[in-house]
Short mmCIF file of C-alpha atoms in Angstrom, two decimals:
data_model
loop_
_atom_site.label_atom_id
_atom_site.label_comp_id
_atom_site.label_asym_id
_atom_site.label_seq_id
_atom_site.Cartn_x
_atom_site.Cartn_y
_atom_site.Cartn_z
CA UNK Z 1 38.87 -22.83 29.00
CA UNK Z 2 42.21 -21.98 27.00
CA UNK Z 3 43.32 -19.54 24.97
CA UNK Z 4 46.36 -21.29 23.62
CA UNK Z 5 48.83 -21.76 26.36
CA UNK Z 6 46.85 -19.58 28.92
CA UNK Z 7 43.73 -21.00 30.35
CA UNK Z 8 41.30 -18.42 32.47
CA UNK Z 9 41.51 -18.36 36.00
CA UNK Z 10 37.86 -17.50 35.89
CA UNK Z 11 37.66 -21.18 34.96
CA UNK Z 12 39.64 -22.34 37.86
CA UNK Z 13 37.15 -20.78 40.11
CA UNK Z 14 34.28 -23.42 39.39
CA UNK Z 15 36.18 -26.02 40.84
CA UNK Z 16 36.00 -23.78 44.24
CA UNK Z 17 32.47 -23.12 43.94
CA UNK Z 18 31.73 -26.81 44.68
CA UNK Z 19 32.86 -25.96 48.26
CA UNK Z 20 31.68 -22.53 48.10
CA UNK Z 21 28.45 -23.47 46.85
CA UNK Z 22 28.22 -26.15 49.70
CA UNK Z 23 28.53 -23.61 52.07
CA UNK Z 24 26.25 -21.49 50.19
CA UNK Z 25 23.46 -23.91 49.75
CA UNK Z 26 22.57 -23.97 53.57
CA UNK Z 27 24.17 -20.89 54.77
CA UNK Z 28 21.52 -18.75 52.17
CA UNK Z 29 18.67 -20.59 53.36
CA UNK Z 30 18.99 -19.86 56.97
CA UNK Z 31 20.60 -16.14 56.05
CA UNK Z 32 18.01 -14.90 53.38
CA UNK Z 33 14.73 -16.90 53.97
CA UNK Z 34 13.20 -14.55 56.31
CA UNK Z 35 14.92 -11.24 55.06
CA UNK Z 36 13.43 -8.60 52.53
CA UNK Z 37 14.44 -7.68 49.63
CA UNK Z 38 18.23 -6.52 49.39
CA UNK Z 39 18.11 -2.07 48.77
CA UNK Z 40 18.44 -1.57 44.94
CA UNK Z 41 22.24 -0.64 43.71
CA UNK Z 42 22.14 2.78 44.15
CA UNK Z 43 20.64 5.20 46.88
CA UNK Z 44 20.77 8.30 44.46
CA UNK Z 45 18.62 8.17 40.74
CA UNK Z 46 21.17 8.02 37.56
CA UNK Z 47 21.36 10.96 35.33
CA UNK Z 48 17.69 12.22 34.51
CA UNK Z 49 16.79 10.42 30.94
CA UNK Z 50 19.71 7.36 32.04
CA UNK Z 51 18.36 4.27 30.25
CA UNK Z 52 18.98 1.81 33.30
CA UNK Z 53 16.94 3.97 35.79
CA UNK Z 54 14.89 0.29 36.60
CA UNK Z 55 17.95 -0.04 38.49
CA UNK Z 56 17.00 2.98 40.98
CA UNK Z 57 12.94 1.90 42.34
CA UNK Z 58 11.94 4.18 45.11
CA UNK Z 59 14.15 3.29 47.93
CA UNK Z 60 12.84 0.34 50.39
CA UNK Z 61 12.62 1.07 53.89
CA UNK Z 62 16.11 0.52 54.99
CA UNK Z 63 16.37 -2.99 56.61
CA UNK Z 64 17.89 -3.87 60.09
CA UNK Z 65 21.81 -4.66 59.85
CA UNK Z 66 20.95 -6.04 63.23
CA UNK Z 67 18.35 -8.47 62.29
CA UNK Z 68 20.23 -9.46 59.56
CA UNK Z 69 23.47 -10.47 60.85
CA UNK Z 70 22.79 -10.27 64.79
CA UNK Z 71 25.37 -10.65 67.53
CA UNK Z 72 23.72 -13.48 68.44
CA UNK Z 73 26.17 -16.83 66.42
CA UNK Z 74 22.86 -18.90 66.49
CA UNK Z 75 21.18 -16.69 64.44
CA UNK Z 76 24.16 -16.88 62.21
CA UNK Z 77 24.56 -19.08 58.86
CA UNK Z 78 24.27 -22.59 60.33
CA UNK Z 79 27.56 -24.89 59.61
CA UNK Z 80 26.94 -27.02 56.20
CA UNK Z 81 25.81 -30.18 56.57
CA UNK Z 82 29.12 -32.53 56.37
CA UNK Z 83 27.41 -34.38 53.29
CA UNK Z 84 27.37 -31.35 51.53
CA UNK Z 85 31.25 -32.32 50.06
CA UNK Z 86 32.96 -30.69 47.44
CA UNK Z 87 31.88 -34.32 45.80
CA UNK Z 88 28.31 -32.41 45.51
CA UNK Z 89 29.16 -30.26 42.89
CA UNK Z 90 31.80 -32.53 41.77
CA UNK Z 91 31.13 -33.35 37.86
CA UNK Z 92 33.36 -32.65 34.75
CA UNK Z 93 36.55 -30.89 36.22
CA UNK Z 94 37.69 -29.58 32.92
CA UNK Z 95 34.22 -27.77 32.40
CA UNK Z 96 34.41 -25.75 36.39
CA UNK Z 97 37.88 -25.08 35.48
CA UNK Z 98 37.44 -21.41 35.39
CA UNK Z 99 40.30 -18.76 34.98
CA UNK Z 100 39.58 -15.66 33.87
CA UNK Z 101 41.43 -16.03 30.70
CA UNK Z 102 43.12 -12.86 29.08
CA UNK Z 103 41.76 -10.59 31.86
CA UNK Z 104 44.27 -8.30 30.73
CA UNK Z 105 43.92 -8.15 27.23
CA UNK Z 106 45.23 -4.72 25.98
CA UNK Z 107 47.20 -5.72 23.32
CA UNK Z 108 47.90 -9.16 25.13
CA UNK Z 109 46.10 -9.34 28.55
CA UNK Z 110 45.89 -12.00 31.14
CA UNK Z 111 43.60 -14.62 32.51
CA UNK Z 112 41.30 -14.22 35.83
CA UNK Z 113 41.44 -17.52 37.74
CA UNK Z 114 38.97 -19.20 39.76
CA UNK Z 115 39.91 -20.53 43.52
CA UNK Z 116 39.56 -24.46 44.29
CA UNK Z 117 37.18 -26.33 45.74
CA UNK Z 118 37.16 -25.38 49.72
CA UNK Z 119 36.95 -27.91 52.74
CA UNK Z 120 33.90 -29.45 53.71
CA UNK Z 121 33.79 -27.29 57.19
CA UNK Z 122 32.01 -24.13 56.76
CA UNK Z 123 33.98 -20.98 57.42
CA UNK Z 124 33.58 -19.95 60.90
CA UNK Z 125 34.93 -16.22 62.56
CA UNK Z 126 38.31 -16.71 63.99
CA UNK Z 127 38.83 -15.66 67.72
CA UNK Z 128 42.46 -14.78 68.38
CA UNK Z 129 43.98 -14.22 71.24
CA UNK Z 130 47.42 -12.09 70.70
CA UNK Z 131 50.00 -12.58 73.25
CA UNK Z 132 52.55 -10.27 73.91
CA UNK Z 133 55.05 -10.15 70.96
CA UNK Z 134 56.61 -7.60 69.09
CA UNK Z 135 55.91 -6.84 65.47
CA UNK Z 136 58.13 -7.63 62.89
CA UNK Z 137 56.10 -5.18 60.44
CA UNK Z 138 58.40 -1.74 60.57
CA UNK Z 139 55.44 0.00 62.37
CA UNK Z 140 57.23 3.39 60.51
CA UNK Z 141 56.39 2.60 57.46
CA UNK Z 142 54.28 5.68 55.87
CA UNK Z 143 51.91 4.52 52.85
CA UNK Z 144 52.02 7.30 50.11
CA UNK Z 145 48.93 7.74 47.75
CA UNK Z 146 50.16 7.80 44.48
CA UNK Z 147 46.82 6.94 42.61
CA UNK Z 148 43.48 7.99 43.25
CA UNK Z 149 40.17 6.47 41.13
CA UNK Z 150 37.22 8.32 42.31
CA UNK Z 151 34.97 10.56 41.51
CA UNK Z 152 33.76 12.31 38.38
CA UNK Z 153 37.57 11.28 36.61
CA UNK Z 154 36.86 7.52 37.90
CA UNK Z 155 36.78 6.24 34.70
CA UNK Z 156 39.47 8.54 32.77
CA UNK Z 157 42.21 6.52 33.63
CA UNK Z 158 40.86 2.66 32.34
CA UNK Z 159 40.52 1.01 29.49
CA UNK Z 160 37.27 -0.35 28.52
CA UNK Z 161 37.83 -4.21 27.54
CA UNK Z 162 35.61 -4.33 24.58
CA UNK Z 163 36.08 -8.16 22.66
CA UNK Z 164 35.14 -11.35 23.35
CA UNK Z 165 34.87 -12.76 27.01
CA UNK Z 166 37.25 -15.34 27.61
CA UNK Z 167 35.40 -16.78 30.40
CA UNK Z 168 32.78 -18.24 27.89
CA UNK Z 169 29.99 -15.82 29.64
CA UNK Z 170 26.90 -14.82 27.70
CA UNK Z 171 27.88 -11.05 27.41
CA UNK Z 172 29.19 -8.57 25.25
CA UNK Z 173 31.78 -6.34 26.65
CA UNK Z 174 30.84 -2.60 25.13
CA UNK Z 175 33.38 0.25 24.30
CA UNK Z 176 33.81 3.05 26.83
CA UNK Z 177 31.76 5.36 24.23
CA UNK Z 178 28.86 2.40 24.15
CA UNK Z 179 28.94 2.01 27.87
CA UNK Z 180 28.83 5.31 28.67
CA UNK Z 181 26.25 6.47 26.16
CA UNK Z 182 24.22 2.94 27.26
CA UNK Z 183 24.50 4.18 30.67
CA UNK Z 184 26.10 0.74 31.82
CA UNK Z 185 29.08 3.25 32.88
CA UNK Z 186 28.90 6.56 34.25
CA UNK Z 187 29.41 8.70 37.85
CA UNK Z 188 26.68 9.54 40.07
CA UNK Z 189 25.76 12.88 40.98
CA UNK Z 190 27.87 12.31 44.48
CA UNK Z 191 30.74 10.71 42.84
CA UNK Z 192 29.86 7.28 43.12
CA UNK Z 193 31.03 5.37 40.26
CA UNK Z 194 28.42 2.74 38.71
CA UNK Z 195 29.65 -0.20 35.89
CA UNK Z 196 26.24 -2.20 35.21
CA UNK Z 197 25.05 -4.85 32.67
CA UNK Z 198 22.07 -3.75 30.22
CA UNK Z 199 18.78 -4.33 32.75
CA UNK Z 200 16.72 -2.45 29.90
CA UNK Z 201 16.88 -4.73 26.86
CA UNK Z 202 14.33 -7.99 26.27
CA UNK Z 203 16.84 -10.27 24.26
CA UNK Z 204 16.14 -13.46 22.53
CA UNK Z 205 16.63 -16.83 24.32
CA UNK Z 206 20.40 -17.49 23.75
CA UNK Z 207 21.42 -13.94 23.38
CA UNK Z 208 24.04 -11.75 24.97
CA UNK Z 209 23.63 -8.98 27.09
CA UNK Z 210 25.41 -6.13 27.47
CA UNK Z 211 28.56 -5.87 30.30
CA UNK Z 212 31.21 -3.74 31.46
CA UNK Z 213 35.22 -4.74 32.08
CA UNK Z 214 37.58 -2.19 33.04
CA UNK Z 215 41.32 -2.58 33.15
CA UNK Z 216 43.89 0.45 34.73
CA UNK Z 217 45.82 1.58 32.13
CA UNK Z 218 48.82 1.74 34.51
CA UNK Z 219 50.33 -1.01 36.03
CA UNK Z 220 52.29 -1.59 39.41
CA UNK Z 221 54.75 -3.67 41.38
CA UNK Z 222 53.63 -4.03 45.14
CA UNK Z 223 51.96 -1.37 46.68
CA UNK Z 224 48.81 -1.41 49.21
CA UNK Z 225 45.46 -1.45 46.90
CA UNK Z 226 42.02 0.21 48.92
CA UNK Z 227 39.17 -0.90 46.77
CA UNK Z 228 35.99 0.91 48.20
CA UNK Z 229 33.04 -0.82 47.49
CA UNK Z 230 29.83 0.73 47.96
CA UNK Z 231 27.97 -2.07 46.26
CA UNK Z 232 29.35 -5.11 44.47
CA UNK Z 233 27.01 -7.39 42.03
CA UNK Z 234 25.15 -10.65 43.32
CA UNK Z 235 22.39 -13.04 41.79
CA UNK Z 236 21.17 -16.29 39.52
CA UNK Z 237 24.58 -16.05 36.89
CA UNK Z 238 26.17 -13.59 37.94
CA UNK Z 239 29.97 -13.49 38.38
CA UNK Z 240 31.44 -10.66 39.73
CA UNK Z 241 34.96 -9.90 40.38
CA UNK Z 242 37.84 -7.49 41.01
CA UNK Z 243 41.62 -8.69 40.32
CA UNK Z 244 44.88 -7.53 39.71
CA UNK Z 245 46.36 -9.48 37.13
CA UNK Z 246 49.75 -9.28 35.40
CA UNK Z 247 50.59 -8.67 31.08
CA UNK Z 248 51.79 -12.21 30.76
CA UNK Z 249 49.48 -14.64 32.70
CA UNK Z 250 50.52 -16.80 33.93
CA UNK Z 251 53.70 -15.61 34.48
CA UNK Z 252 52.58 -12.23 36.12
CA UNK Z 253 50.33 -13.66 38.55
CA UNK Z 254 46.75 -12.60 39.50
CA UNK Z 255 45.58 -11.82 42.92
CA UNK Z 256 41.12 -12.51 42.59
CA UNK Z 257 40.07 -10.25 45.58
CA UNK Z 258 36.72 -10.05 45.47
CA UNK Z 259 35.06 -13.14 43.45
CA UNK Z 260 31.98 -14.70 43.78
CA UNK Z 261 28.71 -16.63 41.92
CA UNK Z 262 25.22 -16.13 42.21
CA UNK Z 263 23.20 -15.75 45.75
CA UNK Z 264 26.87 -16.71 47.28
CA UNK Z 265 27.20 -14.95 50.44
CA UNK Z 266 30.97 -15.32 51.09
CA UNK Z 267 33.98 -13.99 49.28
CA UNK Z 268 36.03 -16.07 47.47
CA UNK Z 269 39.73 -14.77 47.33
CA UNK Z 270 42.50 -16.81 45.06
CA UNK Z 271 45.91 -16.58 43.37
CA UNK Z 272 46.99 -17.57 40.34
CA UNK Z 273 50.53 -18.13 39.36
CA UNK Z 274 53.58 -19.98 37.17
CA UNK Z 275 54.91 -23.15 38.61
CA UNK Z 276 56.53 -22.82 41.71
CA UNK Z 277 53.95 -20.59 43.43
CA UNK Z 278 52.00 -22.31 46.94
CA UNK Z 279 49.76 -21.45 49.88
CA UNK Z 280 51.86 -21.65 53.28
CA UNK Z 281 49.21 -23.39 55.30
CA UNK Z 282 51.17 -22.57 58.38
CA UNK Z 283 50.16 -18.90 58.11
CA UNK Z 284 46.16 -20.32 59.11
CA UNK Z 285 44.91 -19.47 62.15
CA UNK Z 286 42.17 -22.09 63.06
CA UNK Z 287 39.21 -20.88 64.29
CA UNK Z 288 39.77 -20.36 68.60
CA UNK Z 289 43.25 -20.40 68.18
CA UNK Z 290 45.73 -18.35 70.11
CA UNK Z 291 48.59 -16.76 68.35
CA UNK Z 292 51.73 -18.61 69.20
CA UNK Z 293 55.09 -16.85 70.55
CA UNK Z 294 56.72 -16.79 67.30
CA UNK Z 295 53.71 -15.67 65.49
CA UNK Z 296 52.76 -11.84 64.68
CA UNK Z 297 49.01 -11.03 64.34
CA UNK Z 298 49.23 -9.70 61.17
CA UNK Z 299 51.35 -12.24 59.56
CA UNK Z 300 48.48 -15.26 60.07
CA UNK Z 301 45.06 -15.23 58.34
CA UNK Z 302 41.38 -16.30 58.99
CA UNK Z 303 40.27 -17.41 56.33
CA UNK Z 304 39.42 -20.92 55.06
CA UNK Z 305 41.90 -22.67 52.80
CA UNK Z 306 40.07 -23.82 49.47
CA UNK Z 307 43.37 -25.18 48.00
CA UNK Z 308 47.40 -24.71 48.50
CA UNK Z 309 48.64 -25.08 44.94
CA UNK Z 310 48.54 -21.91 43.08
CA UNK Z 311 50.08 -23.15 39.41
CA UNK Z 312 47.56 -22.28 37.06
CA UNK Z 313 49.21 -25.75 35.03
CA UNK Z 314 47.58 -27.74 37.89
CA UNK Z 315 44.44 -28.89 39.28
CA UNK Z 316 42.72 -27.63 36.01
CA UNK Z 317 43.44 -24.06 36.48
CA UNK Z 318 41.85 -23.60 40.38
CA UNK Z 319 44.60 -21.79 41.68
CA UNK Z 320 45.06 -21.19 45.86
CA UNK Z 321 41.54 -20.20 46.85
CA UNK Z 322 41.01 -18.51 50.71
CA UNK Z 323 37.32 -17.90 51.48
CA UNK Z 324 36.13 -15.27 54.11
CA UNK Z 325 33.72 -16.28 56.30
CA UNK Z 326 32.10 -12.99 56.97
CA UNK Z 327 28.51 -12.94 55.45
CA UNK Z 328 29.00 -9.50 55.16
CA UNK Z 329 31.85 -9.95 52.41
CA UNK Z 330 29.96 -10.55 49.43
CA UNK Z 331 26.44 -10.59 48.01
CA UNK Z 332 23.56 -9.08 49.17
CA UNK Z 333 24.90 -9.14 52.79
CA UNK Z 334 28.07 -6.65 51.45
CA UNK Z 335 25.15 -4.06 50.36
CA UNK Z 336 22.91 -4.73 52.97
CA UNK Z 337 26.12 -3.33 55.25
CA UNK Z 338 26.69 -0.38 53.14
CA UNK Z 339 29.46 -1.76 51.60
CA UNK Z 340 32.84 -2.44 52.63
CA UNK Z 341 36.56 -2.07 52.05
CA UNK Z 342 38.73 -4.88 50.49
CA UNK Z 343 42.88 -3.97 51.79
CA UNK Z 344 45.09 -6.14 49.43
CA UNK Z 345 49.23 -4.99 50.71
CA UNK Z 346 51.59 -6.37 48.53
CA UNK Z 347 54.99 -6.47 49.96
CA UNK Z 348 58.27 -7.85 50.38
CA UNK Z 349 56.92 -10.58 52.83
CA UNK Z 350 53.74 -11.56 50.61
CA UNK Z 351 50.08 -10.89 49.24
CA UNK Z 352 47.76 -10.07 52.10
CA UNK Z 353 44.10 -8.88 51.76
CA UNK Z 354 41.71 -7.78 54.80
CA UNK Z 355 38.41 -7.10 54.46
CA UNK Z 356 36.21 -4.51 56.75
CA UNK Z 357 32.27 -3.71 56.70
CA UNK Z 358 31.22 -0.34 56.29
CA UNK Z 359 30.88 0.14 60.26
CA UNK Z 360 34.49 -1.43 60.81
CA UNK Z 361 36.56 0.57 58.47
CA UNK Z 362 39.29 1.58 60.14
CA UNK Z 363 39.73 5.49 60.77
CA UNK Z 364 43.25 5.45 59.37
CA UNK Z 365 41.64 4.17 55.71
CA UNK Z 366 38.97 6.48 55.40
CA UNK Z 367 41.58 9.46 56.65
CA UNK Z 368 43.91 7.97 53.55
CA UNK Z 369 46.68 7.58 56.06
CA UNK Z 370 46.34 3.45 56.09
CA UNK Z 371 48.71 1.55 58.36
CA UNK Z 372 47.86 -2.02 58.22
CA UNK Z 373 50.12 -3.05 61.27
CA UNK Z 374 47.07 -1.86 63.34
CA UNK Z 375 44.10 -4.00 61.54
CA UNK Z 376 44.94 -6.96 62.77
CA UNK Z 377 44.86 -10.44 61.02
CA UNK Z 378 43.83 -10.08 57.31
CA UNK Z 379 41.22 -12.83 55.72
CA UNK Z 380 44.21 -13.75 53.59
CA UNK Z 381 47.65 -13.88 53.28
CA UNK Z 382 49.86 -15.87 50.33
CA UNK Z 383 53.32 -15.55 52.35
CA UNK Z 384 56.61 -15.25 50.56
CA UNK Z 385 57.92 -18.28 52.38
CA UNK Z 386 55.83 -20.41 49.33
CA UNK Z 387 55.33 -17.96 46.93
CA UNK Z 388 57.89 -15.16 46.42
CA UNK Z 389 56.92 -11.68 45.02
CA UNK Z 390 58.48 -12.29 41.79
CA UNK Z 391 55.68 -14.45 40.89
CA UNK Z 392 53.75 -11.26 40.68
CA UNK Z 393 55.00 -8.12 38.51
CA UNK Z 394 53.24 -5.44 36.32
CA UNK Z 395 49.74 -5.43 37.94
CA UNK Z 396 46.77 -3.98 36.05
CA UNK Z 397 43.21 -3.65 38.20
CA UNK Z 398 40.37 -5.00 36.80
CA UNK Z 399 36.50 -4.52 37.50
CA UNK Z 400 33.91 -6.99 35.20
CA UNK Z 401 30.77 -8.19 35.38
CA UNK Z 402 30.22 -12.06 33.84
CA UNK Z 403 26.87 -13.32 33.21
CA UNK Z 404 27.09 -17.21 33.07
CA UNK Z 405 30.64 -18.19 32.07
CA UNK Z 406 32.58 -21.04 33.00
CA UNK Z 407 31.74 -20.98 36.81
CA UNK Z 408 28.55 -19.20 36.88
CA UNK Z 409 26.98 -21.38 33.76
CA UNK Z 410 28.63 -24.38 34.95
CA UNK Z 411 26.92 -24.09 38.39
CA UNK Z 412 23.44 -22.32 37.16
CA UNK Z 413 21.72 -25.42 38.12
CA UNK Z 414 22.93 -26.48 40.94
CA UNK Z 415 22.91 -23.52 42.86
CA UNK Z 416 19.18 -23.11 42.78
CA UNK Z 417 18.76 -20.98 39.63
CA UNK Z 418 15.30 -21.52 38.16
CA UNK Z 419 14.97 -22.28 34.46
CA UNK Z 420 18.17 -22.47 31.56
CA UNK Z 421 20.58 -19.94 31.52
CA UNK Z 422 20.02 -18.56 28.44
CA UNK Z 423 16.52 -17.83 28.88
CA UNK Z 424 17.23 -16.43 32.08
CA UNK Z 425 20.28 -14.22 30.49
CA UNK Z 426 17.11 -13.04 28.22
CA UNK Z 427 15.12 -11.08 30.78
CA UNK Z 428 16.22 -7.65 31.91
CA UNK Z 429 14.34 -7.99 35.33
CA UNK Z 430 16.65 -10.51 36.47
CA UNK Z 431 19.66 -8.00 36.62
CA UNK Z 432 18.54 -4.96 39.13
CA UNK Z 433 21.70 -5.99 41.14
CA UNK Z 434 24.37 -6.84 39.04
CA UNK Z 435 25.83 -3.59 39.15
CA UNK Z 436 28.92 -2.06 41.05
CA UNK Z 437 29.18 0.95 42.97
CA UNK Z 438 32.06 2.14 44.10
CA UNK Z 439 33.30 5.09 46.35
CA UNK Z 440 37.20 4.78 45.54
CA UNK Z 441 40.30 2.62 44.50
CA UNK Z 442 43.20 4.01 46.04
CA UNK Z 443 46.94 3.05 46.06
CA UNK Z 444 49.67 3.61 48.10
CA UNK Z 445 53.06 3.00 47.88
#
């Protein structure tokens, strides 16, 4: 998709579902055949009289965390099958090609893009064994909170992104007044803040529904960003994300850190940049490995390269995609967990992003005195060796919810989604959990 010169990054991303789909395709079977329901979004009712309270059913008898992702790695999502190639979802390039295009749009706002397709392996935990080196991290370095979004002011200090969706989804974004009288936006009774598509209305095949995008209305250069997510949206069309993205995408950059389509059950993290801007595969640590001499733990990452080339003028828009390959990071396995926290430090040595489930959040986060030298490897890191920090500069965050679009539309079909999209966009029941919750964004500097 383009808008001009700028084409989304949300359309770059359904190039990368073809590998993230691949994984998806056999992972969900053997992750969500035998499990119950997911919980519903929330574990506290809306405001009495809200008109989305079919979001909130009586509460299911919580599931077993330990049944569904036991210690056991055989009862884990089973490798793909090494037919399932990015060449499965191949098709018209141009048409996955999915950046999120004008993300930013307040006057002029950019693009979200979508990461490439990933490798044919399917992403495994990394074992690493540190050795004995020091850290070249300054290990002083005090993180001070300079902005807080939580709680009944969550939403006081966004914008509410309220014209047409440049990802080609079949939504309407809604003013802050509409969402909020809608009830699509509003904070619960314990502070936890809720954006949510329409999951009242019976539209018309071929109609829009209803949909929330939020942008900060300030904007920052580097800093360490702690989005607490309670509950992130999942399900047939739904694409979810939550960026950072700069006023003049391309050149401003966009870090995607929490992306994904449908019943996908790992996150999909991606940059998108200017020319000049690459992935420094040397920063991988393969699964097994053992951190060299020369190597510091928190300078190598896990996760599994989808693509090295992060010029949003190339490979149709896909940008430099990293998936995680914690079931646990995404989807209905992220709110099975009770959530999780998504640490994106952006610094003078590059763009680094860690994710930790609700039980492995480290004490220093949730005591808002972070120090990331002690979390070990992150799930990504975009290292300034390939891709300097000026590539990235004025960063707004952004929360939105896409129904369809130019990855989830593009992929409806092959990802196991029953029926068209449009008549599926049409029926409110579809859409008790695409919805966010979520406890806090933080920022330090």
């Amino acid at each position: 998709m383009s808008h001009g010169p700028l084409v989304s990054s949300r359309m770059r991303k359904v190039v990368s579902l073809g590998v993230s789909m691949a994984f998806f395709n056999v992972a969900l079977a053997a992750t969500t055949a035998s499990l119950p329901p997911p919980a519903s979004l929330a574990d506290q009712p809306p405001p009495s009289g809200d008109p989305n309270s079919a979001l909130f059913p009586p509460p299911l008898p919580p599931s077993s965390t330990d049944s569904l992702y036991p210690n056991d790695p055989a009862a884990l999502p089973p490798p793909p099958d090494p037919s399932l190639s990015v060449h499965a979802h191949s098709g018209d390039r141009s048409r996955r090609s999915h950046a999120r295009h004008a993300r930013r749009q307040r006057p002029e706002r950019t693009p979200r893009s979508r990461p490439p397709p990933g490798p044919t392996v399917s992403p495994t935990e990394t074992s690493i064994t540190p050795q004995s080196t020091p850290s070249r991290q300054n290990s002083t370095t005090v993180y001070t909170l300079v902005d807080s979004y939580e709680g009944t002011t969550f939403f006081d200090q966004w914008d509410f992104f309220d014209t047409t969706d440049p990802t080609n989804g079949m939504i309407t974004y809604v003013s802050a007044a509409d969402a909020m009288g809608a009830g699509l936006a509003y904070v619960r009774d314990d502070g936890v803040a809720v954006m949510t598509v329409d999951t009242t209305t019976t539209l018309a095949s071929g109609d829009y529904r209803k949909s929330v995008r939020i942008t900060s209305k300030k904007a920052y250069n580097k800093g360490l960003f702690v989005f607490d997510i309670l509950k992130g949206p999942y399900g047939c069309s739904v694409w979810p994300a939550a960026w950072l993205v700069g006023p003049s995408w391309p050149a401003g950059g966009e870090i995607d850190v929490v992306e994904g389509v449908h019943e996908n059950v790992y996150n999909q993290m991606t940059v998108h940049s200017s020319a000049g801007c690459t992935l420094d595969a040397s920063k991988a640590l393969a699964a097994g490995s053992t951190l060299k001499e020369d190597q510091v733990e928190a300078e190598v990452f896990t996760g599994t390269i989808l693509a090295t080339t992060c010029d949003a003028s190339e490979n149709s828009n896909t940008g430099c995609g990293i998936l995680d390959s914690d079931t646990r990071s995404y989807g209905a396995g992220l709110n099975d967990a009770g959530g999780g926290v998504y640490a994106t430090l952006w610094d003078d040595i590059g763009v680094r992003i860690w994710f930790f489930a609700r039980e492995d959040v480290p004490a220093d986060i949730t005591a808002q005195d972070p120090d990331p030298t002690t979390w070990g490897s992150p799930k990504a890191y975009w290292a300034t060796t390939a891709c300097a920090s000026s590539f990235f500069s004025d960063l707004s965050i952004v929360f939105d919810i896409v129904l369809g679009g130019d990855w989830a539309g593009a992929t409806f079909s092959t990802a196991g989604c029953p029926g068209s999209l449009a008549d599926y966009v049409a029926n409110p029941a579809n859409f008790a959990n695409a919805n966010w919750a979520v406890n806090s964004v933080r920022v330090y500097q």
